[in-house]
Coordinates of C-alpha atoms and ligand atoms in Angstrom, one line a residue:
X100 CA 57.9 -62.1 141.7
X101 CA 61.5 -61.8 140.8
X102 CA 64.1 -63.7 138.8
X103 CA 64.6 -66.2 141.5
X104 CA 61.0 -67.4 141.0
X105 CA 60.5 -70.6 139.1
X106 CA 59.9 -70.1 135.4
X107 CA 56.6 -71.8 134.5
X108 CA 54.4 -71.6 131.5
X109 CA 50.8 -71.0 132.4
X110 CA 49.8 -73.6 129.8
X111 CA 51.9 -76.3 131.5
X112 CA 51.0 -75.2 135.1
X113 CA 48.7 -78.2 135.7
X114 CA 51.6 -80.5 136.5
X115 CA 51.3 -83.8 134.9
X116 CA 53.3 -87.0 134.8
X117 CA 54.4 -88.4 131.4
X118 CA 51.3 -90.0 129.9
X119 CA 52.8 -92.1 127.2
X120 CA 55.4 -94.8 127.7
X121 CA 58.9 -94.8 126.2
X122 CA 59.3 -97.1 123.2
X123 CA 61.1 -100.3 124.4
X124 CA 61.2 -102.2 121.1
X125 CA 61.8 -101.9 117.4
X126 CA 58.8 -101.9 115.1
X127 CA 57.5 -101.2 111.6
X128 CA 54.9 -98.6 110.8
X129 CA 53.8 -96.3 107.8
X130 CA 55.0 -92.9 109.2
X131 CA 57.3 -92.0 112.0
X132 CA 56.8 -88.5 113.4
X133 CA 59.7 -87.1 115.5
X134 CA 58.5 -84.4 117.8
X135 CA 55.3 -84.0 119.8
X136 CA 54.6 -80.3 119.4
X137 CA 51.7 -78.7 117.4
X138 CA 53.3 -79.8 114.1
X139 CA 53.9 -83.5 114.9
X140 CA 50.6 -84.0 116.9
X141 CA 48.5 -82.3 114.2
X142 CA 50.1 -84.4 111.4
X143 CA 49.6 -87.6 113.4
X144 CA 45.9 -86.7 113.9
X145 CA 45.3 -85.9 110.2
X146 CA 47.2 -89.1 109.1
X147 CA 45.3 -91.4 111.5
X148 CA 42.0 -90.0 110.2
X149 CA 43.2 -91.2 106.8
X150 CA 43.9 -94.7 108.1
X151 CA 47.7 -94.3 108.0
X152 CA 49.7 -96.1 110.7
X153 CA 51.6 -93.5 112.7
X154 CA 54.2 -93.6 115.5
X155 CA 55.0 -90.3 117.3
X156 CA 58.2 -90.2 119.4
X157 CA 59.2 -87.3 121.6
X158 CA 62.6 -87.0 123.3
X159 CA 61.0 -85.5 126.4
X160 CA 57.3 -84.9 127.3
X161 CA 55.0 -84.1 124.5
X162 CA 54.0 -80.4 124.4
X163 CA 56.9 -79.4 126.6
X164 CA 58.7 -77.7 123.7
X165 CA 57.9 -74.3 122.3
X166 CA 54.2 -75.3 121.8
X167 CA 53.8 -75.4 125.6
X168 CA 55.5 -71.9 125.9
X169 CA 53.7 -70.0 123.2
X170 CA 51.3 -67.0 123.4
X171 CA 48.8 -69.2 121.4
X172 CA 47.3 -66.6 119.1
X173 CA 45.9 -68.4 116.1
X174 CA 46.1 -66.0 113.2
X175 CA 47.1 -65.3 109.6
X176 CA 48.2 -61.8 110.8
X177 CA 51.9 -62.4 111.6
X178 CA 52.9 -58.8 112.6
X179 CA 53.7 -56.7 109.6
X180 CA 54.6 -59.2 106.9
X181 CA 52.4 -58.9 103.8
X182 CA 54.1 -55.8 102.3
X183 CA 57.5 -57.5 102.7
X184 CA 56.2 -60.8 101.2
X185 CA 54.8 -58.9 98.1
X186 CA 58.2 -57.2 97.7
X187 CA 60.1 -60.5 97.9
X188 CA 57.8 -63.1 96.4
X189 CA 55.2 -61.2 94.4
X190 CA 51.5 -60.7 95.1
X191 CA 50.3 -64.2 94.0
X192 CA 52.6 -66.0 96.4
X193 CA 52.0 -63.6 99.2
X194 CA 48.3 -64.3 98.8
X195 CA 49.0 -68.1 98.9
X196 CA 50.7 -67.5 102.2
X197 CA 47.7 -65.7 103.6
X198 CA 45.3 -68.4 102.3
X199 CA 47.3 -71.3 103.8
X200 CA 47.4 -69.6 107.2
X201 CA 43.7 -68.5 107.2
X202 CA 42.7 -72.1 106.2
X203 CA 44.7 -73.3 109.2
X204 CA 42.9 -70.9 111.5
X205 CA 39.5 -72.1 110.1
X206 CA 40.6 -75.8 110.3
X207 CA 41.5 -75.5 114.0
X208 CA 38.1 -73.8 114.7
X209 CA 36.1 -76.4 112.8
X210 CA 38.0 -79.3 114.2
X211 CA 37.4 -78.1 117.8
X212 CA 33.7 -77.6 117.1
X213 CA 33.3 -81.0 115.4
X214 CA 35.3 -82.9 118.1
X215 CA 33.7 -80.8 120.9
X216 CA 37.1 -80.3 122.6
X217 CA 37.1 -78.1 125.7
X218 CA 40.2 -76.0 125.1
X219 CA 39.1 -72.4 125.8
X220 CA 38.9 -71.6 122.0
X221 CA 37.6 -68.1 121.3
X222 CA 37.2 -66.3 118.1
X223 CA 39.1 -63.0 118.4
X224 CA 40.3 -60.2 116.2
X225 CA 44.1 -59.8 115.7
X226 CA 45.4 -56.2 115.9
X227 CA 48.7 -54.7 114.7
X228 CA 49.2 -51.2 116.3
X229 CA 51.6 -48.4 115.6
X230 CA 52.8 -47.4 119.1
X231 CA 54.4 -44.2 117.8
X232 CA 54.5 -41.9 114.7
X233 CA 57.7 -43.7 113.6
X234 CA 55.7 -46.9 112.9
X235 CA 52.9 -45.3 111.0
X236 CA 54.6 -45.6 107.5
X237 CA 54.9 -49.4 108.1
X238 CA 51.3 -49.6 109.1
X239 CA 50.2 -47.7 106.0
X240 CA 52.3 -50.0 103.7
X241 CA 50.8 -53.0 105.4
X242 CA 47.2 -51.7 104.9
X243 CA 48.0 -51.2 101.2
X244 CA 49.3 -54.8 101.0
X245 CA 46.0 -56.1 102.6
X246 CA 44.2 -54.0 100.0
X247 CA 46.2 -55.5 97.1
X248 CA 45.9 -59.0 98.4
X249 CA 42.2 -58.6 99.1
X250 CA 42.7 -59.6 102.7
X251 CA 39.6 -58.4 104.7
X252 CA 40.5 -55.7 107.3
X253 CA 39.3 -52.9 109.5
X254 CA 41.2 -49.8 110.6
X255 CA 40.9 -48.6 114.2
X256 CA 42.2 -45.3 115.5
X257 CA 42.8 -46.3 119.1
X258 CA 43.1 -49.5 121.2
X259 CA 40.2 -50.6 123.5
X260 CA 42.4 -50.1 126.5
X261 CA 45.0 -47.7 127.9
X262 CA 48.0 -48.2 125.5
X263 CA 48.9 -45.3 123.3
X264 CA 48.4 -46.1 119.6
X265 CA 48.7 -44.0 116.4
X266 CA 46.4 -46.4 114.5
X267 CA 45.7 -50.1 114.1
X268 CA 45.1 -52.7 111.4
X269 CA 42.6 -55.4 112.5
X270 CA 42.2 -58.9 110.9
X271 CA 38.8 -60.2 112.1
X272 CA 37.7 -63.7 113.1
X273 CA 41.0 -65.1 114.1
X274 CA 41.4 -67.2 117.3
X275 CA 43.1 -68.1 120.5
X276 CA 43.0 -71.2 122.7
X277 CA 44.7 -73.2 125.5
X278 CA 47.3 -75.0 123.3
X279 CA 48.0 -77.8 125.8
X280 CA 44.3 -78.6 126.4
X281 CA 43.7 -78.6 122.6
X282 CA 46.6 -80.9 121.8
X283 CA 46.0 -83.3 124.7
X284 CA 42.5 -83.8 123.4
X285 CA 44.0 -84.4 120.0
X286 CA 46.4 -87.0 121.4
X287 CA 43.5 -88.8 123.0
X288 CA 41.8 -89.1 119.5
X289 CA 45.1 -90.2 117.9
X290 CA 45.5 -93.1 120.3
X291 CA 41.8 -94.0 120.0
X292 CA 42.3 -94.3 116.3
X293 CA 45.3 -96.7 116.8
X294 CA 48.1 -94.1 116.5
X295 CA 51.1 -94.7 118.9
X296 CA 52.7 -92.0 121.0
X297 CA 55.9 -92.5 123.0
X298 CA 57.5 -89.9 125.3
X299 CA 61.1 -90.0 126.6
X300 CA 62.0 -91.6 123.3
X301 CA 64.7 -89.7 121.4
X302 CA 65.5 -90.2 117.7
X303 CA 69.2 -89.9 116.9
X304 CA 69.5 -90.8 113.2
X305 CA 67.7 -91.6 110.0
X306 CA 68.8 -94.0 107.2
X307 CA 67.0 -94.0 103.9
X308 CA 67.0 -97.2 101.8
X309 CA 64.1 -99.1 100.3
X310 CA 62.5 -98.4 103.7
X311 CA 63.4 -95.6 106.1
X312 CA 64.9 -96.5 109.4
X313 CA 64.8 -94.1 112.4
X314 CA 67.3 -95.0 115.1
X315 CA 66.4 -94.3 118.7
X316 CA 68.8 -93.4 121.5
X317 CA 68.4 -96.8 123.2
X318 CA 69.2 -98.6 120.0
X319 CA 65.7 -99.6 118.8
X320 CA 64.9 -98.9 115.2
X321 CA 61.6 -97.8 113.6
X322 CA 61.1 -98.9 110.0
X323 CA 58.7 -96.9 107.9
X324 CA 57.9 -95.3 104.5
X325 CA 58.0 -91.7 105.5
X326 CA 59.4 -89.6 108.4
X327 CA 58.2 -86.2 109.5
X328 CA 60.9 -84.3 111.3
X329 CA 58.9 -82.1 113.6
X330 CA 61.5 -81.6 116.3
X331 CA 61.4 -77.8 116.1
X332 CA 65.1 -77.5 115.1
X333 CA 65.5 -80.5 112.8
X334 CA 67.4 -83.2 114.8
X335 CA 68.5 -84.7 111.5
X336 CA 70.0 -82.3 108.9
X337 CA 70.6 -84.6 105.9
X338 CA 73.1 -81.9 104.7
X339 CA 70.3 -79.4 104.4
X340 CA 72.5 -77.0 106.4
X341 CA 69.6 -75.8 108.6
X342 CA 71.9 -74.4 111.2
X343 CA 73.3 -71.9 108.5
X344 CA 69.9 -70.8 107.3
X345 CA 67.8 -70.3 110.5
X346 CA 68.2 -67.9 113.4
X347 CA 67.0 -68.7 116.9
X348 CA 65.3 -65.9 118.9
X349 CA 64.2 -66.0 122.5
X350 CA 61.1 -64.1 123.7
X351 CA 59.6 -63.6 127.2
X352 CA 56.1 -63.8 128.5
X353 CA 54.4 -62.8 131.8
X354 CA 50.8 -63.8 132.7
X355 CA 48.4 -62.9 135.6
X356 CA 44.9 -61.8 136.5
X357 CA 43.3 -58.9 134.6
X358 CA 40.9 -56.7 136.6
X359 CA 39.7 -54.4 133.7
X360 CA 36.8 -54.7 131.3
X361 CA 36.4 -57.9 129.3
X362 CA 38.4 -56.4 126.5
X363 CA 39.3 -59.4 124.3
X364 CA 41.4 -59.1 121.1
X365 CA 45.0 -60.1 120.4
X366 CA 47.5 -57.2 119.9
X367 CA 51.1 -56.7 118.7
X368 CA 53.0 -53.5 118.3
X369 CA 55.0 -52.7 115.2
X370 CA 58.1 -50.9 116.5
X371 CA 60.8 -52.1 118.9
X372 CA 60.7 -53.3 121.5
X373 CA 57.8 -55.4 120.3
X374 CA 54.9 -55.9 122.8
X375 CA 52.4 -58.7 122.4
X376 CA 49.2 -58.8 124.4
X377 CA 46.2 -61.1 124.7
X378 CA 43.6 -62.0 127.2
X379 CA 42.6 -65.5 128.3
X380 CA 40.5 -67.4 130.8
X381 CA 42.7 -67.9 133.9
X382 CA 41.4 -70.5 136.3
X383 CA 37.8 -69.4 135.6
X384 CA 38.5 -65.6 135.7
X385 CA 40.1 -63.1 133.3
X386 CA 43.8 -63.2 132.7
X387 CA 46.3 -61.1 130.6
X388 CA 49.4 -62.2 128.9
X389 CA 52.1 -59.8 127.9
X390 CA 55.1 -60.8 125.7
X391 CA 58.1 -59.4 123.9
X392 CA 61.8 -58.5 124.5
X393 CA 63.0 -60.9 121.8
X394 CA 66.7 -61.3 121.1
X395 CA 69.1 -63.8 119.5
X396 CA 69.4 -66.8 121.8
X397 CA 72.4 -66.5 124.1
X398 CA 73.0 -62.9 123.2
X399 CA 70.5 -60.9 125.3
X400 CA 71.1 -58.8 128.5
X401 CA 70.8 -60.7 131.8
X402 CA 67.5 -62.6 131.3
X403 CA 65.7 -61.3 134.5
X404 CA 65.9 -57.8 133.0
X405 CA 63.7 -58.9 130.2
X406 CA 61.0 -59.9 132.6
X407 CA 61.4 -56.7 134.5
X408 CA 61.0 -54.7 131.3
X409 CA 57.7 -56.4 130.5
X410 CA 56.5 -55.8 134.1
X411 CA 57.4 -52.2 133.8
X412 CA 55.6 -51.9 130.5
X413 CA 52.4 -53.5 132.1
X414 CA 52.6 -51.2 135.1
X415 CA 52.9 -48.0 133.0
X416 CA 50.3 -49.0 130.3
X417 CA 47.9 -51.5 131.7
X418 CA 46.6 -50.2 135.0
X419 CA 44.1 -53.1 135.4
X420 CA 46.9 -55.7 135.3
X421 CA 47.5 -57.2 138.7
X422 CA 50.4 -59.3 139.9
X423 CA 52.0 -61.5 137.1
X424 CA 52.1 -64.9 138.7
X425 CA 53.6 -66.7 135.7
X426 CA 56.7 -65.9 133.7
X427 CA 58.5 -67.9 131.1
X428 CA 60.5 -67.7 127.9
X429 CA 61.0 -69.8 124.8
X430 CA 62.6 -69.6 121.4
X431 CA 61.6 -70.0 117.8
X432 CA 63.5 -70.0 114.5
X433 CA 63.3 -67.6 111.7
X434 CA 64.5 -68.6 108.2
X435 CA 66.5 -66.4 105.7
X436 CA 63.4 -65.2 103.9
X437 CA 60.9 -65.4 106.8
X438 CA 58.9 -68.2 105.2
X439 CA 58.9 -71.6 107.0
X440 CA 60.7 -74.7 105.6
X441 CA 58.0 -77.3 104.9
X442 CA 58.8 -80.2 102.5
X443 CA 61.6 -82.7 101.8
X444 CA 64.5 -82.2 104.1
X445 CA 66.8 -82.0 101.0
X446 CA 66.2 -82.7 97.3
X447 CA 67.9 -86.1 97.8
X448 CA 65.6 -87.3 100.6
X449 CA 62.0 -87.0 99.2
X450 CA 60.5 -89.2 102.0
X451 CA 62.2 -87.5 104.9
X452 CA 60.0 -84.4 105.5
X453 CA 60.6 -81.4 107.7
X454 CA 58.6 -78.5 109.1
X455 CA 60.4 -75.6 110.9
X456 CA 61.1 -71.9 110.9
X457 CA 57.7 -70.4 111.9
X458 CA 59.1 -67.1 113.1
X459 CA 56.9 -67.2 116.3
X460 CA 53.7 -67.9 114.3
X461 CA 53.6 -71.7 114.6
X462 CA 50.0 -72.2 115.7
X463 CA 48.7 -71.5 112.2
X464 CA 52.0 -72.5 110.4
X465 CA 52.5 -75.7 112.4
X466 CA 48.9 -76.7 111.5
X467 CA 49.4 -75.7 107.8
X468 CA 52.7 -77.7 107.7
X469 CA 50.9 -80.8 109.2
X470 CA 48.3 -80.5 106.4
X471 CA 50.8 -80.0 103.6
X472 CA 53.0 -82.9 104.7
X473 CA 50.1 -85.3 105.4
X474 CA 48.7 -84.5 102.0
X475 CA 52.0 -85.2 100.4
X476 CA 52.2 -88.6 102.2
X477 CA 48.8 -89.6 101.0
X478 CA 49.6 -88.4 97.5
X479 CA 47.6 -85.2 97.4
X480 CA 50.4 -82.6 97.2
X481 CA 49.7 -79.1 95.8
X482 CA 52.0 -77.2 93.5
X483 CA 51.5 -73.9 95.5
X484 CA 53.1 -75.5 98.6
X485 CA 56.5 -75.3 96.8
X486 CA 56.5 -71.8 98.2
X487 CA 57.8 -73.4 101.4
X488 CA 60.2 -75.9 99.8
X489 CA 63.3 -76.0 102.1
X490 CA 65.6 -76.2 99.1
X491 CA 64.2 -72.9 97.6
X492 CA 66.7 -70.1 97.2
X493 CA 65.5 -66.6 96.7
X494 CA 68.6 -64.4 96.4
X495 CA 66.9 -61.3 97.9
X496 CA 67.2 -61.2 100.9
X497 CA 68.6 -64.7 101.5
X498 CA 72.3 -64.1 100.7
X499 CA 72.7 -61.0 102.7
X500 CA 70.9 -62.6 105.7
X501 CA 72.9 -65.8 105.4
X502 CA 76.2 -63.8 105.4
X503 CA 75.1 -61.8 108.5
X504 CA 73.8 -64.9 110.4
X505 CA 77.0 -66.8 109.7
X506 CA 79.3 -63.8 110.4
X507 CA 77.6 -63.5 113.8
X508 CA 78.2 -67.3 114.3
X509 CA 81.9 -66.8 113.4
X510 CA 82.2 -64.0 116.0
X511 CA 80.8 -66.3 118.7
X512 CA 83.0 -69.2 117.6
X513 CA 86.1 -67.4 118.8
X514 CA 84.7 -64.9 121.3
X515 CA 84.4 -67.1 124.4
X516 CA 87.8 -68.5 123.9
X517 CA 89.6 -65.2 123.5
X518 CA 88.0 -63.3 126.3
X519 CA 89.5 -63.9 129.8
X520 CA 86.8 -64.3 132.4
X521 CA 86.7 -61.6 135.0
X522 CA 86.4 -64.0 138.0
X523 CA 88.1 -67.1 139.3
X524 CA 86.1 -70.2 140.1
X525 CA 86.6 -69.8 143.9
X526 CA 85.0 -66.3 143.8
X527 CA 81.8 -67.5 142.1
X528 CA 78.9 -66.6 144.5
X529 CA 76.2 -69.2 145.4
X530 CA 73.3 -69.3 143.0
X531 CA 75.4 -67.8 140.2
X532 CA 76.7 -69.2 136.9
X533 CA 79.5 -67.6 134.7
X534 CA 82.5 -68.2 132.6
X535 CA 85.3 -68.5 135.2
X536 CA 89.1 -69.1 135.2
X537 CA 90.1 -72.4 136.6
X538 CA 93.6 -74.0 136.2
X539 CA 94.5 -71.5 133.5
X540 CA 91.5 -72.2 131.3
X541 CA 88.1 -70.8 130.8
X542 CA 85.2 -73.0 131.9
X543 CA 81.5 -72.6 132.6
X544 CA 80.6 -73.0 136.3
X545 CA 77.4 -72.8 138.4
X546 CA 77.6 -72.8 142.2
X547 CA 74.3 -74.0 143.9
X548 CA 72.9 -72.7 147.2
X549 CA 74.8 -75.4 149.1
X550 CA 78.1 -74.3 147.5
X551 CA 78.4 -77.3 145.2
X552 CA 80.0 -76.5 141.8
X553 CA 78.8 -77.9 138.5
X554 CA 81.4 -77.1 135.8
X555 CA 81.2 -77.7 132.1
X556 CA 83.3 -77.2 129.0
X557 CA 81.8 -74.1 127.4
X558 CA 82.3 -75.4 123.8
X559 CA 78.9 -76.2 122.3
X560 CA 78.9 -79.8 121.1
X561 CA 77.0 -78.8 118.0
X562 CA 79.6 -76.7 116.1
X563 CA 81.9 -75.4 118.7
X564 CA 80.7 -71.9 119.6
X565 CA 81.0 -70.8 123.3
X566 CA 77.8 -71.2 125.4
X567 CA 76.7 -68.3 127.6
X568 CA 75.1 -68.4 131.0
X569 CA 71.3 -67.7 131.1
X570 CA 70.7 -66.3 134.5
X571 CA 66.9 -66.4 134.5
X572 CA 66.6 -70.0 133.4
X573 CA 69.8 -71.3 134.9
X574 CA 71.0 -72.8 131.6
X575 CA 73.9 -72.6 129.2
X576 CA 72.7 -71.1 125.8
X577 CA 74.5 -71.2 122.5
X578 CA 74.4 -67.8 120.7
X579 CA 75.1 -69.4 117.3
X580 CA 72.4 -72.0 116.7
X581 CA 70.3 -71.9 119.8
X582 CA 71.3 -75.2 121.6
X583 CA 70.6 -75.0 125.3
X584 CA 72.0 -77.1 128.2
X585 CA 71.3 -77.6 131.9
X586 CA 73.8 -76.7 134.6
X587 CA 75.0 -80.3 134.4
X588 CA 75.5 -79.9 130.6
X589 CA 72.5 -82.1 129.6
X590 CA 70.7 -81.0 126.4
X591 CA 67.5 -78.9 126.9
X592 CA 66.9 -78.0 123.2
X593 CA 68.4 -77.1 119.9
X594 CA 70.5 -78.8 117.3
X595 CA 73.2 -80.2 119.7
X596 CA 73.0 -84.0 120.0
X597 CA 75.6 -84.5 122.7
X598 CA 75.7 -83.0 126.2
X599 CA 78.4 -80.5 127.2
X600 CA 81.6 -82.2 128.6
X601 CA 81.5 -82.1 132.5
X602 CA 84.6 -80.8 134.2
X603 CA 85.6 -82.2 137.6
X604 CA 86.8 -79.2 139.6
X605 CA 86.4 -80.8 143.0
X606 CA 87.7 -84.2 144.1
X607 CA 85.1 -86.9 143.5
X608 CA 83.2 -88.0 146.6
X609 CA 84.9 -91.0 148.3
Ligands
LIG71 C1 57.6 -66.7 123.2 C2 56.8 -67.3 122.0 C3 55.5 -66.9 121.8 C4 54.9 -67.4 120.6 N1 53.6 -67.1 120.4 C5 53.0 -67.5 119.3 C6 51.6 -67.1 119.0 O1 51.0 -66.4 119.7 N2 51.0 -67.7 117.9 C7 51.7 -68.5 117.1 O2 51.1 -68.9 116.1 N3 52.9 -69.0 117.4 C8 53.6 -68.5 118.4 N4 54.9 -68.9 118.7 C9 55.5 -69.9 117.9 C10 55.0 -71.3 118.2 O3 54.8 -71.5 119.6 C11 56.0 -72.3 117.7 O4 56.4 -72.0 116.3 C12 55.5 -73.8 117.7 O5 55.0 -74.1 118.9 C13 56.5 -74.8 117.2 O6 55.9 -76.0 117.3 P1 56.7 -77.3 116.9 O7 55.8 -78.4 116.9 O8 57.5 -77.0 115.6 O9 57.9 -77.5 117.9 P2 57.9 -77.8 119.5 O10 56.6 -77.5 120.1 O11 59.1 -77.3 120.1 O12 57.9 -79.4 119.5 C14 59.1 -80.1 119.1 C15 59.2 -81.4 120.0 O13 60.2 -82.2 119.4 C16 60.9 -82.9 120.5 N5 62.2 -83.3 120.0 C17 63.3 -82.5 119.7 N6 64.3 -83.3 119.3 C18 63.9 -84.6 119.3 C19 64.5 -85.8 119.0 N7 65.7 -85.9 118.6 N8 63.7 -87.0 119.1 C20 62.4 -86.9 119.6 N9 61.8 -85.7 119.9 C21 62.5 -84.6 119.7 C22 60.9 -81.9 121.6 O14 61.0 -82.6 122.9 C23 59.6 -81.2 121.4 O15 58.5 -81.7 122.3 C24 55.5 -68.4 119.8 C25 56.9 -68.8 120.1 C26 57.5 -68.2 121.2 C27 58.9 -68.6 121.4

C-alpha cells in the first residue's frame, strides 16, 4: 500500500449508508446534543435512561468524526501523566482524575455486559514502556506517582513481543473494543427509548433566553432547556476562546493481520516518536494496530511519510506483522493544562455545556464527560468535577502554553501570505495540490487526474491563517486551530463554520 491508497479507518470499513434522517422541522425537547461521537451518544444514552427527552444532531454521519478513527484503548493510563498532574494540581486532584477515568472504564465494561452488546470488548492490560535509557527517569517518576496515588500497578522488564524495552509500567484490567459496533448498539437503545438522532443536520448557532434555541443550517430551530456541545471542537464558542486554549494534533494509524502469538495488551512508548500498539479481532482472525507520528495539524512533513515511518517501525520491530491493509489519520485537541474542558461553556452560560480536549484519550474521558454533564442536567453534580471546569485557570503551565500556542498561530497568520510559492498554477502536476502563483497572487490549487483544477483562497475562514496542503488525505489543513477543508473548500472538521472561497481559474463551462 502507498500514499495513493484510500485512507480508511478499519472501524468504519463496513460501509454503511446514513441510518438516521436529517431533521426537517423545528421542535421542542429537554436536551439537544450537538455531535454524534462517543461523548454525545453516551450522554444521550444516559439521559434517555433517566427519562429525559433528547435530540442528537450530527452535521455528517454519526461516528464519522474522531471516534470512528481512534485506536480505541479504554484506559485510565493516558501515557505518562500522573506525575505531571501531581506537580500541577496536587495529589488529591490527580487521584480524582484517575478515579473518574477508571470509573468510566468500568462503566463501559458493565454496560456492555448488561446490554449484551456484541462489540469485541476485551479486558486488557495497558502498558507504558521505556523504549530507551533516556525514558527511564520518566518511567520511574510515573511509578512513584502511581505509588503515591495508590493506583494498582505491575512492573515488567520486557514486552511480550520483539520490541526493545528498558522497563514497563502496567495498569491491569483496562479494556479495548470496536468503537463503532459499541456506539451503534448504543444508538439502537437510544432510539428504542424514544431518543431522536438526526444525521446530516448541522447546528450553526445557540441563543440562550428563558429557553435555549439551537439554530440549524437549514433554518429549523430546536428549543430546549440544556445543550451539550459535543462537536469535538466546540462549534459554538460563547466567548470561551476555545481556539486560543486548545491545540489540534494529528496522529496516524496502520492496521493489518498479525501472524504472531496471541499477545494481547495495549502498549504506548514514552519517548519520541511515540508508538502505540494494540491487537484486535480482524474479520475473525488476529489483527494489529500501530499508531503514532503525531504533529500539530497542518504542520507535519508530507503526510505519506508518516505512514511510511509507521510501516518501517513495524517491519523492524514486529516481524509477525503482515501487510497493513488499512491506514488512516485523525486529530484530537489538547488543552493548556492537559485536563479536558467539561462543564458550562462559559460562566455566563450555565445551561450550555461542553466537553472537549481529551488529548487522544477520549474513550474514557468522553464517557466520563457524558456522565458528568448528564448528572449535572438531572441535578446530581459533584463538586470534584470542577477539576474540569472550562473556566478554570491554573497559571502553571497555562500562561506559558497559551503564549506559545498563540505565538505559533501568529506565525501562521502571516506565513502563507509572505512566502512566494515555488510553482505557477500551470506547472502543477496531476494528482498534486500546493500553494501556487496565479495572476500575481498565492492561491491553493489541486489538479485532478483528468487535469481539472480546483482552486481556493488559502485564507482559513475561521481566523485567517493560511491553510496547507495535506497530501495523504487530499485536504487543506489549517495549522492554527485545526480546521480542515476538501479540495473544493468544503468543511471537513474543526472550528471553521464557512467553506474556503472557491477561485475560478478556468473559464466556466458553457
Ligand atoms: C489517532 C487517534 C487515536 C486515538 N486513540 C485513542 C485511544 O486509543 N483511546 C482513547 O481513549 N482515545 C483515543 N483517541 C481520542 C478519541 O478518539 C477522541 O478523543 C474521541 O473520539 C472524541 O470524541 P468526541 O465525541 O468528542 O468527538 P467526535 O468523535 O469527533 O464527534 C464529534 C461529532 O460532532 C459532529 N459535529 C461537528 N460540528 C457539528 C455541528 N456544527 N453540528 C452538528 N454536528 C457537528 C461531527 O460530525 C462528529 O461526528 C484517539 C484520537 C486520535 C486522533
